[in-house]
Amino acid sequence: MTDPRRRLPSVDSLLADPEIAGLASGHPRGVVVRAVRAAVDEARAGGGSAPDRGWAAAVTAQLALVATPSLVPVINATGVVLHTNLGRALLPRAAADAMLRVAQSYASVEYDLGRGARGSRHAICRDVLVELTGAADALVVNNAAAALVLALSALARDGEAIVSRGELVEIGGAFRVPDILARSGARLVEVGTTNRTHVDDYVKAMTPKTRALLKVHRSNFRVTGFTAEVDASELAQLGRAGGGAAASLYDLGSGLLLDLSRWGLTGEPLVRDAVASGVDLVVFSGDKLLGGPQAGIMLGAKPAIEACRADPLARAVRADKYTLAALEATLGLYRDPERARIEIPTLRMLTEDVGAIKDRGEKISEGVRRQGVGGNDVGRKAYTIDLVEGFSEVGGGSFPEAKLPTWLVQLKADTLTADSVIQRLRASDPPVIARIENNHVVLDPRTILPDQVATVAQAVAGALDG
Ligand SMILES: *Cc1c(COP(=O)(O)O)cnc(C)c1O
């Protein structure tokens, strides 16, 4: 018996087909070849017969796929504010504007306009960071993981770095503190136990080879019960007592600049307090609680920052002009804390009044009903849309235990499974990403922007219909 897959036409013979050759007039040849290959692969994977709709239609469909960008905006209806898979923080308007301004223009990235000579990109966000945090000096790199590698490379390479066993964490996305340490060329010395580490553990582990005392914020989980950890200030003191041979480093993770305890958000260290603890270096992310672009922010004593700046790795992990423009604009908003809370989307979502969230939920439900679905409309299948109480999450490994009260738009479709509804929402344009709770699809308006309400209602109506 012959394998039907052998009977599939070759890519060349399909390209010679007049109908398919006709497609080549509207697309670059390389793209058509890719689409033809994909259509043949699809047919092979589907059992080896020619596509029912014909080869030309199959190739046309593949051409559309090839032309579709893989990075597209989506609507986050999950209620996870810092959703890492959906790109974490949304930029404030001022930051997006600043980014756009430098994107299509030359910019003073490394040019000192006063002197008319070469300047340093490292000067760009430094002063505002110093002003907002009380640090002596600052450096911005590509992300916090890079900042940590750079810090350990600059300060502890070929030496020992002491870390508590309770802080040898995995942050996610294959980012594990022991691996980072190994890459930076420092040797890891573990002290303490999973639940308890004392200053004395560090003291006993210190040798003439000790170059760094590292503290890592346990971003994505909490250790409770019989626990003890060493404060950043104690590590700073220990470093100084050793005559400065060992630098104290604090990986803060999220980078909270505003106290959010008024909104029930507690337990995440404030950047200002971390700096005030006296450690030589504090590092954190730009796109977590700070609410800016992806960046790694390093704050600390002048010698420590200077050593990082001078390390060859600093060049490999440098921030680009878009990041610096967006970060500078975001930081500028923090000069007026109330303005920052309102204009920085991450902070606005985290502190939004639950009444306003409910209001958006009602608008979505009404919008769906107006499209003719929902309830038990005559001639329609039965759907129910309810507003139910629930919780949103902060995400991004920040405030891991916080449960933010919210109102969820709950969808019940009699003839569709929750899985198929959520999949239809994902297939709408723009895709709407929801979640399933108690077997029902729910949309959390906390992370749905006011100008997305009508679009979401339309997507929900489309998903529930038929
Ligand atoms: C998130 C996190 C990082 C990594 O930050 P990126 O900016 O994503 O590189 C590092 N350390 C801690 C403790 C974190 O929570």
CSV table of C-alpha atoms and ligand atoms in Angstrom, one decimal:
chain,number,residue,atom,x,y,z
A,1,MET,CA,0.0,0.0,0.0
A,2,THR,CA,1.3,3.4,-0.8
A,3,ASP,CA,1.4,6.0,2.0
A,4,PRO,CA,-1.1,8.8,0.9
A,5,ARG,CA,1.4,11.3,2.2
A,6,ARG,CA,3.6,10.4,-0.7
A,7,ARG,CA,0.9,11.7,-3.0
A,8,LEU,CA,1.0,15.3,-1.8
A,9,PRO,CA,2.3,17.7,-4.5
A,10,SER,CA,5.7,19.1,-4.2
A,11,VAL,CA,6.2,22.8,-3.2
A,12,ASP,CA,7.6,23.5,-6.7
A,13,SER,CA,4.6,22.0,-8.5
A,14,LEU,CA,2.2,24.0,-6.4
A,15,LEU,CA,4.2,27.2,-7.0
A,16,ALA,CA,3.8,26.5,-10.7
A,17,ASP,CA,0.0,26.2,-10.4
A,18,PRO,CA,-1.4,29.3,-12.2
A,19,GLU,CA,-3.8,30.2,-9.4
A,20,ILE,CA,-1.1,30.0,-6.8
A,21,ALA,CA,1.4,31.8,-9.1
A,22,GLY,CA,-1.2,34.5,-9.3
A,23,LEU,CA,-0.9,35.1,-5.5
A,24,ALA,CA,2.7,35.8,-5.9
A,25,SER,CA,1.9,39.1,-7.7
A,26,GLY,CA,0.5,40.5,-4.4
A,27,HIS,CA,3.2,39.1,-2.1
A,28,PRO,CA,6.9,38.7,-2.0
A,29,ARG,CA,8.0,35.3,-3.4
A,30,GLY,CA,9.6,34.2,-0.1
A,31,VAL,CA,6.3,34.7,1.7
A,32,VAL,CA,4.4,32.7,-0.9
A,33,VAL,CA,6.9,29.9,-0.7
A,34,ARG,CA,6.6,29.8,3.1
A,35,ALA,CA,2.8,29.7,2.8
A,36,VAL,CA,2.8,26.9,0.3
A,37,ARG,CA,5.2,24.9,2.5
A,38,ALA,CA,2.9,25.5,5.5
A,39,ALA,CA,-0.2,24.4,3.5
A,40,VAL,CA,1.6,21.2,2.4
A,41,ASP,CA,2.7,20.5,6.0
A,42,GLU,CA,-0.8,21.1,7.2
A,43,ALA,CA,-2.2,18.6,4.7
A,44,ARG,CA,0.5,16.1,5.7
A,45,ALA,CA,-0.3,16.5,9.4
A,46,GLY,CA,-4.0,16.1,8.6
A,47,GLY,CA,-3.5,12.6,7.1
A,48,GLY,CA,-2.1,13.3,3.7
A,49,SER,CA,-5.1,14.2,1.5
A,50,ALA,CA,-5.3,17.4,-0.5
A,51,PRO,CA,-7.2,20.2,1.3
A,52,ASP,CA,-11.0,20.1,0.8
A,53,ARG,CA,-11.1,23.7,-0.1
A,54,GLY,CA,-8.4,23.3,-2.7
A,55,TRP,CA,-4.8,24.2,-2.6
A,56,ALA,CA,-5.2,27.9,-3.6
A,57,ALA,CA,-7.5,28.5,-0.7
A,58,ALA,CA,-5.3,26.7,1.7
A,59,VAL,CA,-2.3,28.7,0.6
A,60,THR,CA,-4.3,32.0,0.8
A,61,ALA,CA,-5.2,31.1,4.4
A,62,GLN,CA,-1.6,30.5,5.2
A,63,LEU,CA,-0.6,33.8,3.6
A,64,ALA,CA,-3.0,35.5,6.0
A,65,LEU,CA,-1.4,33.8,8.9
A,66,VAL,CA,2.1,34.7,7.8
A,67,ALA,CA,1.1,38.3,7.5
A,68,THR,CA,-0.4,38.4,11.0
A,69,PRO,CA,1.9,39.8,13.6
A,70,SER,CA,2.5,37.5,16.5
A,71,LEU,CA,2.6,40.4,19.1
A,72,VAL,CA,-0.8,42.0,19.3
A,73,PRO,CA,-2.7,44.0,21.9
A,74,VAL,CA,-5.1,41.9,24.0
A,75,ILE,CA,-7.7,42.8,26.5
A,76,ASN,CA,-6.8,41.6,30.0
A,77,ALA,CA,-10.1,40.5,31.6
A,78,THR,CA,-8.3,38.2,34.1
A,79,GLY,CA,-8.1,40.8,36.9
A,80,VAL,CA,-4.4,40.0,37.4
A,81,VAL,CA,-3.0,43.6,37.2
A,82,LEU,CA,0.7,42.7,36.6
A,83,HIS,CA,0.1,39.8,34.3
A,84,THR,CA,3.6,38.7,33.3
A,85,ASN,CA,2.3,36.7,30.2
A,86,LEU,CA,0.4,39.7,29.1
A,87,GLY,CA,3.3,42.1,29.4
A,88,ARG,CA,3.0,43.4,33.0
A,89,ALA,CA,2.6,47.1,33.5
A,90,LEU,CA,0.7,49.3,31.0
A,91,LEU,CA,2.5,52.6,30.4
A,92,PRO,CA,1.0,55.8,31.6
A,93,ARG,CA,0.1,58.2,28.8
A,94,ALA,CA,3.0,60.5,29.5
A,95,ALA,CA,5.4,57.6,29.2
A,96,ALA,CA,3.9,56.3,25.9
A,97,ASP,CA,4.1,59.8,24.5
A,98,ALA,CA,7.7,60.2,25.6
A,99,MET,CA,8.6,56.9,24.0
A,100,LEU,CA,6.9,57.8,20.7
A,101,ARG,CA,8.7,61.2,20.7
A,102,VAL,CA,12.1,59.6,20.7
A,103,ALA,CA,11.2,56.6,18.5
A,104,GLN,CA,10.9,58.5,15.2
A,105,SER,CA,13.5,61.1,16.0
A,106,TYR,CA,17.2,61.3,16.9
A,107,ALA,CA,17.5,61.9,20.6
A,108,SER,CA,20.0,63.1,23.2
A,109,VAL,CA,20.7,59.6,24.4
A,110,GLU,CA,24.4,60.0,24.8
A,111,TYR,CA,24.8,63.6,23.9
A,112,ASP,CA,25.2,66.5,26.3
A,113,LEU,CA,23.2,69.4,24.8
A,114,GLY,CA,24.9,71.9,27.2
A,115,ARG,CA,28.4,71.1,26.2
A,116,GLY,CA,27.6,70.0,22.7
A,117,ALA,CA,29.7,66.8,23.2
A,118,ARG,CA,29.3,63.2,24.0
A,119,GLY,CA,27.3,62.5,27.2
A,120,SER,CA,26.3,59.4,29.1
A,121,ARG,CA,23.0,57.6,28.8
A,122,HIS,CA,23.5,56.6,32.4
A,123,ALA,CA,22.8,60.2,33.4
A,124,ILE,CA,19.2,60.1,32.0
A,125,CYS,CA,17.1,58.8,34.9
A,126,ARG,CA,19.7,59.2,37.6
A,127,ASP,CA,18.8,62.5,39.1
A,128,VAL,CA,15.1,61.8,39.4
A,129,LEU,CA,15.7,58.4,40.9
A,130,VAL,CA,18.1,60.0,43.5
A,131,GLU,CA,15.5,62.6,44.2
A,132,LEU,CA,12.6,60.2,44.7
A,133,THR,CA,14.4,57.5,46.7
A,134,GLY,CA,17.0,59.2,48.7
A,135,ALA,CA,19.7,57.0,47.1
A,136,ALA,CA,23.2,58.4,46.5
A,137,ASP,CA,23.4,57.2,43.0
A,138,ALA,CA,21.4,55.2,40.4
A,139,LEU,CA,21.8,53.1,37.2
A,140,VAL,CA,19.2,51.8,34.8
A,141,VAL,CA,19.6,48.6,32.9
A,142,ASN,CA,17.5,46.3,30.8
A,143,ASN,CA,15.6,44.4,33.5
A,144,ALA,CA,16.0,43.4,37.1
A,145,ALA,CA,17.4,40.0,36.4
A,146,ALA,CA,20.2,41.7,34.4
A,147,ALA,CA,20.7,44.2,37.2
A,148,LEU,CA,21.3,41.4,39.6
A,149,VAL,CA,23.8,39.6,37.3
A,150,LEU,CA,25.6,42.9,36.8
A,151,ALA,CA,25.7,43.7,40.5
A,152,LEU,CA,27.1,40.3,41.4
A,153,SER,CA,29.5,40.4,38.5
A,154,ALA,CA,30.8,43.9,39.4
A,155,LEU,CA,30.9,43.4,43.2
A,156,ALA,CA,31.4,39.6,43.8
A,157,ARG,CA,33.0,38.0,40.8
A,158,ASP,CA,35.5,35.3,41.8
A,159,GLY,CA,34.5,35.7,45.4
A,160,GLU,CA,31.8,34.4,47.7
A,161,ALA,CA,28.3,35.6,48.0
A,162,ILE,CA,26.3,34.7,51.1
A,163,VAL,CA,22.6,34.1,50.7
A,164,SER,CA,20.0,32.7,53.1
A,165,ARG,CA,18.5,29.3,52.2
A,166,GLY,CA,15.1,30.8,52.7
A,167,GLU,CA,15.8,33.3,49.8
A,168,LEU,CA,17.2,30.9,47.1
A,169,VAL,CA,14.1,31.4,45.2
A,170,GLU,CA,12.8,30.9,41.7
A,171,ILE,CA,11.1,34.0,40.4
A,172,GLY,CA,9.6,32.3,37.4
A,173,GLY,CA,10.7,32.0,33.8
A,174,ALA,CA,13.7,29.9,34.7
A,175,PHE,CA,15.1,32.8,36.9
A,176,ARG,CA,16.6,31.1,39.9
A,177,VAL,CA,18.9,32.9,42.3
A,178,PRO,CA,21.5,30.2,42.5
A,179,ASP,CA,21.8,30.1,38.6
A,180,ILE,CA,22.1,33.8,38.4
A,181,LEU,CA,24.8,33.7,41.0
A,182,ALA,CA,26.7,31.0,39.1
A,183,ARG,CA,26.5,33.1,35.9
A,184,SER,CA,27.9,36.2,37.5
A,185,GLY,CA,31.1,34.3,38.5
A,186,ALA,CA,30.4,34.5,42.3
A,187,ARG,CA,30.4,31.4,44.5
A,188,LEU,CA,27.2,30.8,46.4
A,189,VAL,CA,27.5,30.2,50.1
A,190,GLU,CA,24.1,29.2,51.6
A,191,VAL,CA,23.3,29.9,55.2
A,192,GLY,CA,20.4,29.3,57.6
A,193,THR,CA,17.4,27.1,56.9
A,194,THR,CA,14.3,27.4,54.8
A,195,ASN,CA,12.3,29.1,57.5
A,196,ARG,CA,14.9,30.7,59.8
A,197,THR,CA,18.1,32.6,59.2
A,198,HIS,CA,19.9,34.7,61.8
A,199,VAL,CA,22.6,37.4,61.6
A,200,ASP,CA,24.9,35.0,63.3
A,201,ASP,CA,24.6,32.6,60.3
A,202,TYR,CA,26.1,35.2,58.1
A,203,VAL,CA,28.8,36.1,60.6
A,204,LYS,CA,29.9,32.5,60.8
A,205,ALA,CA,30.0,32.1,57.0
A,206,MET,CA,32.0,35.3,56.4
A,207,THR,CA,35.6,34.6,55.2
A,208,PRO,CA,38.3,36.8,53.6
A,209,LYS,CA,36.8,35.7,50.3
A,210,THR,CA,33.3,37.0,51.1
A,211,ARG,CA,32.5,39.8,48.6
A,212,ALA,CA,28.7,40.0,48.8
A,213,LEU,CA,25.9,39.6,51.3
A,214,LEU,CA,22.8,39.1,49.2
A,215,LYS,CA,19.2,39.5,50.4
A,216,VAL,CA,16.4,38.5,48.0
A,217,HIS,CA,12.8,39.5,48.5
A,218,ARG,CA,10.6,36.4,48.4
A,219,SER,CA,8.4,38.0,45.8
A,220,ASN,CA,5.9,35.3,44.8
A,221,PHE,CA,5.3,33.5,48.1
A,222,ARG,CA,5.2,34.0,51.9
A,223,VAL,CA,6.9,32.0,54.6
A,224,THR,CA,4.7,32.0,57.7
A,225,GLY,CA,4.8,30.4,61.1
A,226,PHE,CA,8.1,29.8,62.9
A,227,THR,CA,10.2,32.1,60.8
A,228,ALA,CA,13.1,34.6,61.1
A,229,GLU,CA,14.9,36.6,58.5
A,230,VAL,CA,17.7,39.1,58.6
A,231,ASP,CA,16.8,42.7,57.9
A,232,ALA,CA,18.5,44.6,55.1
A,233,SER,CA,19.8,47.0,57.7
A,234,GLU,CA,21.5,44.2,59.6
A,235,LEU,CA,23.2,43.0,56.4
A,236,ALA,CA,24.3,46.6,55.7
A,237,GLN,CA,25.8,46.8,59.2
A,238,LEU,CA,27.5,43.5,58.8
A,239,GLY,CA,29.0,44.6,55.5
A,240,ARG,CA,30.3,47.9,57.0
A,241,ALA,CA,31.7,46.1,60.1
A,242,GLY,CA,33.8,43.9,57.7
A,243,GLY,CA,35.5,47.1,56.5
A,244,GLY,CA,33.5,47.2,53.3
A,245,ALA,CA,35.2,44.1,51.7
A,246,ALA,CA,31.7,42.6,51.4
A,247,ALA,CA,29.0,44.6,49.7
A,248,SER,CA,25.4,44.3,50.9
A,249,LEU,CA,22.9,43.8,48.1
A,250,TYR,CA,19.1,43.8,48.2
A,251,ASP,CA,17.1,42.3,45.3
A,252,LEU,CA,13.7,43.9,46.1
A,253,GLY,CA,11.8,42.5,43.1
A,254,SER,CA,8.9,44.8,42.6
A,255,GLY,CA,10.0,48.3,43.4
A,256,LEU,CA,7.1,49.9,45.2
A,257,LEU,CA,7.6,53.7,45.3
A,258,LEU,CA,4.2,54.6,46.9
A,259,ASP,CA,2.8,53.3,50.2
A,260,LEU,CA,-0.4,51.5,49.3
A,261,SER,CA,-1.4,50.4,52.8
A,262,ARG,CA,-4.4,52.7,52.7
A,263,TRP,CA,-5.8,50.4,50.0
A,264,GLY,CA,-5.1,47.3,52.0
A,265,LEU,CA,-1.9,46.5,50.2
A,266,THR,CA,0.8,45.7,52.8
A,267,GLY,CA,3.9,43.5,53.1
A,268,GLU,CA,5.8,44.7,50.1
A,269,PRO,CA,8.9,46.6,51.0
A,270,LEU,CA,9.1,50.3,49.9
A,271,VAL,CA,12.0,51.3,47.8
A,272,ARG,CA,12.7,54.3,50.0
A,273,ASP,CA,12.9,52.1,53.1
A,274,ALA,CA,15.2,49.6,51.3
A,275,VAL,CA,17.5,52.4,50.4
A,276,ALA,CA,17.4,53.8,53.9
A,277,SER,CA,18.4,50.4,55.3
A,278,GLY,CA,21.9,51.4,54.2
A,279,VAL,CA,22.7,48.5,51.9
A,280,ASP,CA,25.2,49.2,49.2
A,281,LEU,CA,22.9,48.3,46.4
A,282,VAL,CA,19.1,47.9,45.9
A,283,VAL,CA,17.8,46.4,42.6
A,284,PHE,CA,14.2,46.1,41.3
A,285,SER,CA,12.0,46.0,38.2
A,286,GLY,CA,10.7,48.9,36.2
A,287,ASP,CA,7.5,47.1,35.0
A,288,LYS,CA,6.1,45.7,38.2
A,289,LEU,CA,4.6,47.9,40.9
A,290,LEU,CA,6.5,50.9,39.7
A,291,GLY,CA,4.3,50.7,36.6
A,292,GLY,CA,6.8,51.8,34.0
A,293,PRO,CA,8.7,50.1,31.1
A,294,GLN,CA,10.7,46.9,31.5
A,295,ALA,CA,13.9,48.0,33.2
A,296,GLY,CA,16.2,47.1,36.0
A,297,ILE,CA,16.8,49.9,38.4
A,298,MET,CA,19.9,49.9,40.6
A,299,LEU,CA,20.2,52.3,43.5
A,300,GLY,CA,22.9,52.7,46.1
A,301,ALA,CA,26.2,54.0,47.3
A,302,LYS,CA,28.3,55.8,44.8
A,303,PRO,CA,31.2,53.2,44.8
A,304,ALA,CA,28.9,50.3,44.3
A,305,ILE,CA,27.0,52.0,41.4
A,306,GLU,CA,30.3,53.2,39.9
A,307,ALA,CA,31.6,49.6,39.9
A,308,CYS,CA,28.5,48.4,38.1
A,309,ARG,CA,28.7,51.2,35.6
A,310,ALA,CA,32.3,50.3,34.9
A,311,ASP,CA,31.7,46.6,34.5
A,312,PRO,CA,31.8,45.4,30.8
A,313,LEU,CA,28.4,43.7,31.4
A,314,ALA,CA,26.8,47.1,31.9
A,315,ARG,CA,27.2,47.6,28.1
A,316,ALA,CA,25.6,44.3,27.4
A,317,VAL,CA,22.5,45.0,29.5
A,318,ARG,CA,22.1,48.7,28.8
A,319,ALA,CA,18.7,50.2,28.5
A,320,ASP,CA,17.6,51.6,25.1
A,321,LYS,CA,16.3,55.1,24.4
A,322,TYR,CA,12.6,54.0,24.5
A,323,THR,CA,13.0,52.5,27.9
A,324,LEU,CA,14.8,55.6,29.2
A,325,ALA,CA,12.3,57.9,27.8
A,326,ALA,CA,9.3,56.0,29.2
A,327,LEU,CA,11.0,55.5,32.6
A,328,GLU,CA,11.9,59.1,32.9
A,329,ALA,CA,8.3,60.2,32.2
A,330,THR,CA,6.9,57.6,34.6
A,331,LEU,CA,9.2,58.6,37.4
A,332,GLY,CA,8.3,62.3,36.8
A,333,LEU,CA,4.7,61.5,37.7
A,334,TYR,CA,5.8,60.3,41.1
A,335,ARG,CA,6.8,63.8,42.0
A,336,ASP,CA,3.1,64.3,42.8
A,337,PRO,CA,2.1,61.0,44.5
A,338,GLU,CA,-1.7,61.5,43.9
A,339,ARG,CA,-1.1,62.2,40.3
A,340,ALA,CA,1.1,59.1,40.1
A,341,ARG,CA,-1.7,57.0,41.6
A,342,ILE,CA,-4.2,58.1,39.1
A,343,GLU,CA,-2.1,58.4,35.9
A,344,ILE,CA,0.0,55.2,36.3
A,345,PRO,CA,-2.4,52.4,35.2
A,346,THR,CA,-0.9,49.8,37.5
A,347,LEU,CA,-1.5,52.0,40.6
A,348,ARG,CA,-4.9,53.2,39.4
A,349,MET,CA,-6.0,49.6,38.9
A,350,LEU,CA,-4.7,48.5,42.3
A,351,THR,CA,-6.4,51.3,44.1
A,352,GLU,CA,-9.6,51.7,42.1
A,353,ASP,CA,-12.8,52.1,44.0
A,354,VAL,CA,-14.8,48.8,43.9
A,355,GLY,CA,-17.9,50.8,43.0
A,356,ALA,CA,-16.2,52.1,39.8
A,357,ILE,CA,-15.2,48.5,38.9
A,358,LYS,CA,-18.8,47.3,39.5
A,359,ASP,CA,-20.0,50.2,37.3
A,360,ARG,CA,-17.8,48.9,34.4
A,361,GLY,CA,-19.1,45.4,35.0
A,362,GLU,CA,-22.7,46.7,34.7
A,363,LYS,CA,-21.8,48.5,31.5
A,364,ILE,CA,-20.4,45.3,30.0
A,365,SER,CA,-23.4,43.3,31.0
A,366,GLU,CA,-25.8,45.9,29.6
A,367,GLY,CA,-23.8,46.1,26.4
A,368,VAL,CA,-24.1,42.4,25.9
A,369,ARG,CA,-27.9,42.5,26.5
A,370,ARG,CA,-28.2,45.3,24.0
A,371,GLN,CA,-26.6,43.1,21.4
A,372,GLY,CA,-29.5,40.8,21.8
A,373,VAL,CA,-28.0,38.0,23.9
A,374,GLY,CA,-28.3,37.3,27.6
A,375,GLY,CA,-31.3,36.4,29.6
A,376,ASN,CA,-33.9,34.2,28.0
A,377,ASP,CA,-34.7,36.2,25.0
A,378,VAL,CA,-37.3,34.8,22.6
A,379,GLY,CA,-35.8,32.7,19.9
A,380,ARG,CA,-32.4,32.8,21.5
A,381,LYS,CA,-30.5,30.2,23.4
A,382,ALA,CA,-30.4,30.8,27.1
A,383,TYR,CA,-27.6,32.7,28.6
A,384,THR,CA,-27.2,34.3,32.0
A,385,ILE,CA,-24.9,37.2,32.8
A,386,ASP,CA,-24.5,38.0,36.4
A,387,LEU,CA,-22.3,40.4,38.4
A,388,VAL,CA,-20.8,38.4,41.3
A,389,GLU,CA,-18.4,39.3,44.0
A,390,GLY,CA,-14.8,38.0,43.6
A,391,PHE,CA,-11.2,38.9,44.0
A,392,SER,CA,-8.5,40.4,41.7
A,393,GLU,CA,-4.8,39.6,42.1
A,394,VAL,CA,-1.8,42.0,41.9
A,395,GLY,CA,0.4,39.5,39.9
A,396,GLY,CA,4.0,39.9,38.9
A,397,GLY,CA,5.1,38.2,42.1
A,398,SER,CA,4.0,41.3,44.1
A,399,PHE,CA,1.8,41.3,47.1
A,400,PRO,CA,1.3,37.5,46.6
A,401,GLU,CA,-1.3,37.2,49.3
A,402,ALA,CA,-3.4,40.2,48.5
A,403,LYS,CA,-7.0,39.6,47.5
A,404,LEU,CA,-8.5,42.7,46.1
A,405,PRO,CA,-12.3,42.7,46.3
A,406,THR,CA,-13.9,43.1,42.9
A,407,TRP,CA,-17.1,42.4,40.9
A,408,LEU,CA,-16.9,39.8,38.2
A,409,VAL,CA,-19.0,39.5,35.1
A,410,GLN,CA,-20.0,35.9,35.2
A,411,LEU,CA,-21.1,34.2,32.0
A,412,LYS,CA,-23.3,31.1,31.9
A,413,ALA,CA,-24.2,29.6,28.5
A,414,ASP,CA,-26.6,26.7,28.5
A,415,THR,CA,-25.3,25.1,25.3
A,416,LEU,CA,-21.6,26.1,25.4
A,417,THR,CA,-18.9,24.8,27.8
A,418,ALA,CA,-16.9,27.4,29.7
A,419,ASP,CA,-13.8,26.2,27.8
A,420,SER,CA,-15.5,27.0,24.4
A,421,VAL,CA,-16.7,30.4,25.6
A,422,ILE,CA,-13.2,31.3,26.8
A,423,GLN,CA,-11.7,30.1,23.6
A,424,ARG,CA,-14.2,32.2,21.5
A,425,LEU,CA,-13.3,35.2,23.6
A,426,ARG,CA,-9.6,34.6,22.9
A,427,ALA,CA,-10.3,34.3,19.2
A,428,SER,CA,-12.1,37.7,19.0
A,429,ASP,CA,-10.4,40.7,17.7
A,430,PRO,CA,-8.7,42.0,19.8
A,431,PRO,CA,-8.5,38.8,21.9
A,432,VAL,CA,-10.2,39.0,25.3
A,433,ILE,CA,-8.4,36.9,27.9
A,434,ALA,CA,-10.8,35.8,30.7
A,435,ARG,CA,-10.6,33.1,33.3
A,436,ILE,CA,-12.7,30.3,34.6
A,437,GLU,CA,-13.9,30.2,38.2
A,438,ASN,CA,-16.3,27.5,39.5
A,439,ASN,CA,-16.8,26.2,36.0
A,440,HIS,CA,-18.0,29.6,34.7
A,441,VAL,CA,-16.2,32.1,32.6
A,442,VAL,CA,-15.6,35.4,34.5
A,443,LEU,CA,-14.4,38.8,33.3
A,444,ASP,CA,-12.8,41.1,35.9
A,445,PRO,CA,-13.5,44.7,35.0
A,446,ARG,CA,-10.6,45.9,37.2
A,447,THR,CA,-8.1,45.3,34.3
A,448,ILE,CA,-10.5,46.2,31.5
A,449,LEU,CA,-9.9,49.8,30.6
A,450,PRO,CA,-12.9,52.2,30.3
A,451,ASP,CA,-12.4,52.6,26.6
A,452,GLN,CA,-12.5,48.8,26.1
A,453,VAL,CA,-15.9,48.2,27.7
A,454,ALA,CA,-17.9,48.4,24.4
A,455,THR,CA,-15.4,46.1,22.7
A,456,VAL,CA,-15.6,43.6,25.5
A,457,ALA,CA,-19.4,43.6,25.4
A,458,GLN,CA,-19.3,43.0,21.7
A,459,ALA,CA,-16.8,40.1,22.1
A,460,VAL,CA,-18.9,38.5,24.8
A,461,ALA,CA,-22.1,38.8,22.7
A,462,GLY,CA,-20.2,37.2,19.8
A,463,ALA,CA,-18.9,34.4,22.0
A,464,LEU,CA,-22.2,33.6,23.5
A,465,ASP,CA,-24.2,33.7,20.3
A,466,GLY,CA,-24.7,30.5,18.4
B,1,LIG,C1,10.6,39.9,39.3
B,1,LIG,C2,11.8,39.7,40.1
B,1,LIG,C3,13.1,39.8,39.4
B,1,LIG,C4,13.2,39.9,37.9
B,1,LIG,O1,12.8,41.1,37.5
B,1,LIG,P1,12.8,41.4,35.9
B,1,LIG,O2,12.6,42.9,35.8
B,1,LIG,O3,11.6,40.7,35.4
B,1,LIG,O4,14.0,40.9,35.3
B,1,LIG,C5,14.2,39.6,40.2
B,1,LIG,N1,14.1,39.4,41.5
B,1,LIG,C6,13.0,39.4,42.2
B,1,LIG,C7,12.9,39.2,43.7
B,1,LIG,C8,11.8,39.6,41.5
B,1,LIG,O5,10.6,39.5,42.1
